[in-house]
Amino acid sequence: MSFFQGLWAFVAGDARAERTVPPSGYSVWLVVFAAAAMTFLAVFVSALSQTTARVADLWSQELSRASTLRITADPDAMEAQVAAALKVLDTTPGIASVQVMTLAEQAALLEPWLGPDVPLELLNVPAMIDVVEDENGFDGAGLRARLAAEVPGAVYDDHTTWRAPLVRAAGQLRVTAALALVLILGALAAMVALAAQAALAANAQVISVLRLVGARDVYIARAFVRRFTLRTFAGAAVGAVVGMIVVALLPNDATSGGFLTAIGFQGLGWIMPVILPFVAGVIAFAATRAAALRMLRQQA
Amino acid sequence: MSFFQGLWAFVAGDARAERTVPPSGYSVWLVVFAAAAMTFLAVFVSALSQTTARVADLWSQELSRASTLRITADPDAMEAQVAAALKVLDTTPGIASVQVMTLAEQAALLEPWLGPDVPLELLNVPAMIDVVEDENGFDGAGLRARLAAEVPGAVYDDHTTWRAPLVRAAGQLRVTAALALVLILGALAAMVALAAQAALAANAQVISVLRLVGARDVYIARAFVRRFTLRTFAGAAVGAVVGMIVVALLPNDATSGGFLTAIGFQGLGWIMPVILPFVAGVIAFAATRAAALRMLRQQA
Amino acid sequence: MIELENVSFSYGGAEILSDVSLSLRPGSFHFLTGPSGAGKTTLLKLCYAALTPTQGTVRAFEAETATMDRDTLALTRRRVGVVHQDCQFLDHLTLSDNINLPLTVAGLEGDYAQNLADLMNWVGLRDQADQFPPSLSGGERQRAALARAVIMSPDVVLADEPTGNVDWEMSQRLVKLLVELNKMGKAILVCTHDLNLIRAAKALAPTRVLRLKGGKLISAGADL
Amino acid sequence: MIELENVSFSYGGAEILSDVSLSLRPGSFHFLTGPSGAGKTTLLKLCYAALTPTQGTVRAFEAETATMDRDTLALTRRRVGVVHQDCQFLDHLTLSDNINLPLTVAGLEGDYAQNLADLMNWVGLRDQADQFPPSLSGGERQRAALARAVIMSPDVVLADEPTGNVDWEMSQRLVKLLVELNKMGKAILVCTHDLNLIRAAKALAPTRVLRLKGGKLISAGADL
Ligand SMILES: Nc1ncnc2c1ncn2[C@@H]1O[C@H](COP(=O)(O)OP(=O)(O)OP(=O)(O)O)[C@@H](O)[C@H]1O
Ligand SMILES: Nc1ncnc2c1ncn2[C@@H]1O[C@H](COP(=O)(O)OP(=O)(O)OP(=O)(O)O)[C@@H](O)[C@H]1O
Ligand SMILES: [Mg+2]
Ligand SMILES: [Mg+2]
């Protein structure tokens, strides 16, 4: 029998065997509810976690991979210094692109403070070079040392002071969310296991009657396990769907652009809420099966 | 009997009555575990919520209450324009303080772009006036209109474009956290109620025996209710303590200063984790009592 | 002390009891026989207000059971000792705690300490005092059920097939116990199929034998 | 088919059975008597492997019960019909489903459909077929337990006090049923305190009466 045939037989069940197990009432509802609530929370938290992860990535990438070189020099020495700096940057491994800011760009940047028509060209403003590192990154300290030697007027600013707290905060949120997710799934597993135990304990007499009329262990276990697995799956599926709906309904913040993205799932992230009910089902299967076989072994 | 005497009698319990109710095994552990897990999550989420609330407040206050007036004018007209602007601001209700930035302050602000020794005094840089509103706020549109009439060179910037997405994101997080908190408490209540029902259903025979030998309803109900209430409280207390410890152990981010505060509780916020076990206990009391009395009424 | 007046009862379908009258007075001793499924247990349940009649009235200690509030019902039950056909115990309590249960529940533990020891001796359960009910034999359970029913020396004892699982000598001991109680003025009603038991009791005390058949309650012939 | 060889048993304390030997062969009919608490139920439990002996061996259908794996045990149970002293049913199934349970569990439902109807008639439970066990009278439960024990026409029938709650006529019907099965070659063992029942059976078929006392198994006198 292939795995899928086995799975199908399990899901389809044996109506006769099923009936021998009493409708376990509150225990089963407890499981359904716990599965729904925990999965809902898990979906919620994983949406949060994924969003935070995206934000953290954005910040890490955008801010950490971009840095600025500011070169102060006499107007006549400026061009040479810029050229020297570009040469240093060109020979630094790990740099993806280098761009000298035009005066117009600098003016746009400064407009809020200087007003629209400041004659920057008349001022001896420093030259600015945007540096974007590639995936491998480069050695900031080494670059600083070389620049100090070859381009004395260069000040290298890798935005660390701006970036660090933001990235750290995002990382913190992300760890917190992941921790919460692990806790929620753990709590779900524990609750399903305990509820299954409670249901089995409440049905000790049923199990004993079944054993005494010649039922085999697998026959008895299967009916319980199937019920708990399917109910848990159903509960978790409801929880996941409701969770996805609520996440979708959360106020989206498209205007914030690259800085904060809307809470929700993107791309492969959708796997998470879809997978959760199956995870819950597997947890329920394992927990109930272990509990049932343990209880059965205690009976003659 | 006063409330506290009654409460004490309840907590102290009646050892004899207690013994008539069987140790309900898995059902009670389920309750303890569910209470602990849910309270832990609640503490966690409320820490997150409170932190977000603080951040949102900080951003709203610091950013929204400060705005900037930039005045562009010929060097010789500047002083008059600034004076005119100050007069307008003075007569605008809802403004707490007004301060004209010195050139040195402006230079410090611009240093990263212009280098350390830009002769700002030689440039016709706009004058900047920091405006801080008081608690009541003021009418930004009205101010803009009056400035346009009386100080044509003034540009009023209330930072809205910077602030809005940040505040909105914080608000979003806050709503999400509050929603999660409500859900967690609701789930806790539902689980305790269902577990109590399951335990009572499993003990239907015990209840019937007790009724038949002449036990009164309150006698039977009390033993169950007391057990579930105290276990729920104990579970929730453990969850709350562990939650507080974990929150305290989370990486704190003191360097980020005013922008992002560390996740955790401050001041009155500590009431939340302390109050949660009591809330859980009250929920358990109400749920178990209702379930017990309902079940008893079904018995002769 | 317990009176049934023109009582009819049905569980929804056919009538199990129709127009039955019975009065359990202090010092009375009744046996109730009848084929299996005749309604003997049902009649007992009406007496201790586990059921209320569909017609007629049942009065326990002057109060009508159908309109009793639940607390009064509990207090009434303390004056009626019942041996149930399926002896139910609290499986997590020892045998002696189970037999003491009516006292525990009434808050009277201690007042009857000597009672317990004597009683356990009489029904031959001294050695089983600390066992838990699931580990008792069928007969031991029945004897324990009788002991629990009489521990508080109730005004009325209703025993449903109290000797189905015990041997003949023990049956006689149990009957003797009931006769003793009867002589103290308690009202006794015993359902049984065991004619020998009835004969043995008749030798010890004046008893009335009733027969339930087709929903009607009749006095049994003089042969018993 | 079931053999006890020098079996001793204790629940941890005193020895309940000491050096007991017994062989249930096809076509044999045993009665087992003895005072309450003597160990009759314990002996039966050893026969259907709910307990294993502390000394000696119990063999069921040639296999030793102490070393049987759980699946073999389940299959063995299908060949042994047991009437338990406390008749346990599945309260959520109707009476006929409960009586059919051994067939359901063995996957043989349908094969014995006529059996069920006949059997229900014989034990007088035709009208109760759709009732649930908690609403049955004590005697009805016992009759149902016997019906469930024999529905699969097992090779061995072990009945523990099967008539404690039924009237005399019904007891005789039940004994007749067991005698019929016995004549078909089944091995029968009945625990009972009811000497009249034993006498009635002796009139119908050759039976052996055993008495359990002080842990020893002895043949009862010729007076029975
Ligand atoms: N809760 C119930 N619902 C429906 N029918 C019931 C219920 N309880 C009992 N009956 C039916 O009522 C009839 C009388 O039951 P009762 O238990 O009073 O009989 P009984 O005289 O005590 O018999 P026995 O000697 O076998 O104990 C039986 O046929 C039984 O099936
Ligand atoms: N699980 C157990 N643990 C300890 N003692 C037990 C256990 N089961 C039975 N006993 C004790 O063993 C003795 C024999 O019990 P058993 O049930 O075999 O008696 P029995 O002969 O069937 O009696 P009865 O006629 O009353 O049914 C009893 O005294 C009983 O208390
Ligand atoms: Mg009855
Ligand atoms: Mg027995």
XYZ file of C-alpha atoms in Angstrom, chain C:
224
model
C -42.485 8.156 55.608
C -42.574 7.607 51.858
C -45.927 7.440 50.172
C -46.866 6.705 46.586
C -50.424 7.688 45.729
C -51.934 6.422 42.480
C -48.598 6.760 40.777
C -48.186 6.097 37.076
C -44.907 6.310 35.273
C -43.565 5.933 31.765
C -40.156 6.684 30.291
C -41.893 8.114 27.246
C -43.119 4.900 25.675
C -45.347 2.336 27.335
C -46.469 2.785 30.943
C -44.118 0.972 33.321
C -46.159 1.616 36.426
C -49.870 2.299 36.378
C -51.851 3.535 39.340
C -49.513 2.171 41.997
C -50.028 3.039 45.653
C -47.609 2.152 48.422
C -46.833 3.479 51.844
C -43.540 2.863 53.624
C -44.275 3.483 57.292
C -41.854 3.371 60.218
C -41.208 -0.225 61.140
C -42.558 -1.667 57.891
C -40.607 -4.282 55.924
C -41.514 -4.872 52.275
C -40.121 -7.187 49.657
C -40.685 -6.331 46.023
C -40.487 -9.033 43.383
C -41.438 -9.283 39.762
C -39.922 -10.338 36.476
C -36.867 -8.619 35.111
C -37.862 -5.334 33.512
C -41.124 -5.090 35.459
C -40.228 -1.697 36.910
C -38.894 -2.481 40.383
C -35.908 -0.198 40.044
C -38.162 2.430 38.546
C -40.410 2.270 41.593
C -37.411 2.686 43.884
C -36.201 5.654 41.878
C -39.568 7.282 42.363
C -39.202 6.734 46.094
C -35.882 8.531 46.349
C -36.911 11.160 43.847
C -34.466 10.253 41.116
C -37.611 10.210 38.978
C -40.887 12.027 39.370
C -44.188 10.363 38.500
C -46.000 11.138 35.272
C -49.255 10.864 37.245
C -50.109 10.745 40.923
C -47.933 11.981 43.766
C -44.931 10.721 45.667
C -44.391 12.172 49.123
C -41.197 11.758 51.100
C -41.371 12.921 54.719
C -44.572 14.848 53.978
C -43.080 16.779 51.052
C -44.016 16.112 47.449
C -40.935 15.034 45.528
C -42.038 16.535 42.220
C -41.940 20.089 43.578
C -38.998 19.761 45.937
C -36.117 22.184 45.442
C -32.705 20.642 44.884
C -31.343 21.385 48.349
C -34.356 19.894 50.111
C -33.940 16.899 47.845
C -30.335 16.508 48.990
C -31.390 16.709 52.619
C -34.162 14.161 52.027
C -31.645 11.777 50.471
C -29.683 11.824 53.715
C -32.675 10.242 55.422
C -33.001 7.514 52.783
C -30.329 4.858 52.375
C -30.259 3.330 48.914
C -28.479 0.211 47.661
C -28.352 0.643 43.904
C -28.525 -2.299 41.593
C -25.285 -1.239 39.944
C -23.288 -0.345 43.024
C -21.515 2.870 42.149
C -18.573 4.090 44.155
C -15.993 6.817 43.902
C -13.098 4.863 42.486
C -10.452 7.205 43.859
C -11.506 6.774 47.486
C -10.796 3.745 49.660
C -13.627 1.439 50.576
C -13.978 2.877 54.079
C -14.037 6.424 52.715
C -16.707 5.326 50.269
C -18.824 3.772 52.981
C -18.363 6.951 54.996
C -19.318 9.152 52.063
C -22.863 9.993 53.240
C -21.384 11.225 56.523
C -18.626 13.184 54.802
C -21.130 14.861 52.556
C -23.381 15.706 55.485
C -20.426 17.011 57.497
C -21.043 14.397 60.227
C -17.849 12.359 59.968
C -16.596 11.210 63.339
C -20.076 11.032 64.889
C -20.436 7.496 63.623
C -16.857 6.214 63.817
C -17.812 3.118 65.820
C -20.659 2.448 63.394
C -18.197 2.133 60.548
C -15.987 -0.437 62.272
C -18.951 -2.544 63.433
C -20.584 -2.373 60.057
C -17.447 -3.322 58.135
C -17.085 -6.282 60.430
C -20.666 -7.374 60.016
C -20.563 -7.345 56.232
C -17.152 -9.024 56.284
C -15.131 -6.216 54.723
C -12.728 -5.483 57.580
C -9.726 -6.618 55.525
C -10.822 -4.649 52.471
C -11.139 -1.258 54.232
C -8.175 0.264 52.433
C -8.771 -1.279 49.015
C -10.132 0.832 46.182
C -13.519 -0.098 44.718
C -12.230 -1.329 41.319
C -10.266 -4.044 43.096
C -13.266 -5.431 44.985
C -15.101 -8.584 44.047
C -18.722 -8.362 42.929
C -20.062 -9.554 46.262
C -17.782 -7.242 48.190
C -19.161 -4.309 46.243
C -22.711 -5.277 47.057
C -21.949 -5.595 50.731
C -20.180 -2.262 50.677
C -23.184 -0.682 48.983
C -25.432 -1.937 51.755
C -23.005 -0.682 54.394
C -22.959 2.758 52.755
C -26.750 2.800 52.628
C -27.163 2.204 56.354
C -24.114 4.000 57.803
C -26.102 7.122 58.689
C -28.912 4.988 60.137
C -31.447 6.494 57.747
C -35.183 6.394 58.349
C -35.808 4.434 55.163
C -33.632 1.808 53.480
C -34.292 0.945 49.840
C -32.243 -1.995 48.610
C -32.285 -3.040 44.958
C -31.201 -6.665 44.553
C -28.679 -6.433 47.399
C -27.726 -10.108 47.382
C -27.463 -10.991 43.694
C -23.729 -11.604 43.942
C -23.215 -12.944 47.425
C -23.345 -16.478 48.748
C -26.202 -17.843 50.799
C -24.601 -17.383 54.244
C -23.739 -13.791 53.501
C -27.258 -13.143 52.161
C -28.616 -14.237 55.508
C -26.225 -11.954 57.390
C -27.320 -9.038 55.251
C -30.991 -9.822 55.819
C -30.309 -9.994 59.544
C -28.803 -6.533 59.382
C -31.898 -5.217 57.645
C -34.157 -6.903 60.167
C -32.197 -5.285 63.013
C -32.683 -1.892 61.434
C -36.345 -2.656 60.889
C -36.732 -3.467 64.567
C -35.269 -0.048 65.336
C -38.255 1.426 63.493
C -36.769 2.007 60.071
C -38.847 1.353 56.977
C -37.255 -1.245 54.693
C -37.970 -2.060 51.044
C -35.952 -4.769 49.303
C -36.217 -5.751 45.640
C -35.144 -9.297 45.039
C -35.571 -12.358 42.859
C -34.332 -14.660 45.589
C -37.318 -16.441 47.147
C -35.125 -18.176 49.694
C -34.050 -14.804 50.975
C -37.656 -13.751 51.429
C -38.424 -16.943 53.306
C -35.452 -16.421 55.573
C -36.569 -12.880 56.361
C -40.126 -13.922 57.010
C -38.777 -16.223 59.722
C -37.160 -13.259 61.468
C -39.706 -10.467 61.159
C -43.167 -9.749 59.833
C -42.759 -8.737 56.216
C -45.056 -7.976 53.312
C -44.214 -9.338 49.887
C -45.314 -7.332 46.867
C -45.224 -8.391 43.261
C -44.963 -6.024 40.323
C -46.346 -7.286 37.060
C -47.802 -5.533 34.049
C -47.408 -2.216 35.820
C -49.633 -3.281 38.712
C -48.542 -3.842 42.289
C -50.143 -6.886 43.947
C -49.636 -8.731 47.218
C -47.892 -12.050 46.680
C -49.608 -15.290 47.673
C -49.379 -16.854 51.100
C -46.875 -19.402 49.779
C -44.202 -16.833 50.416
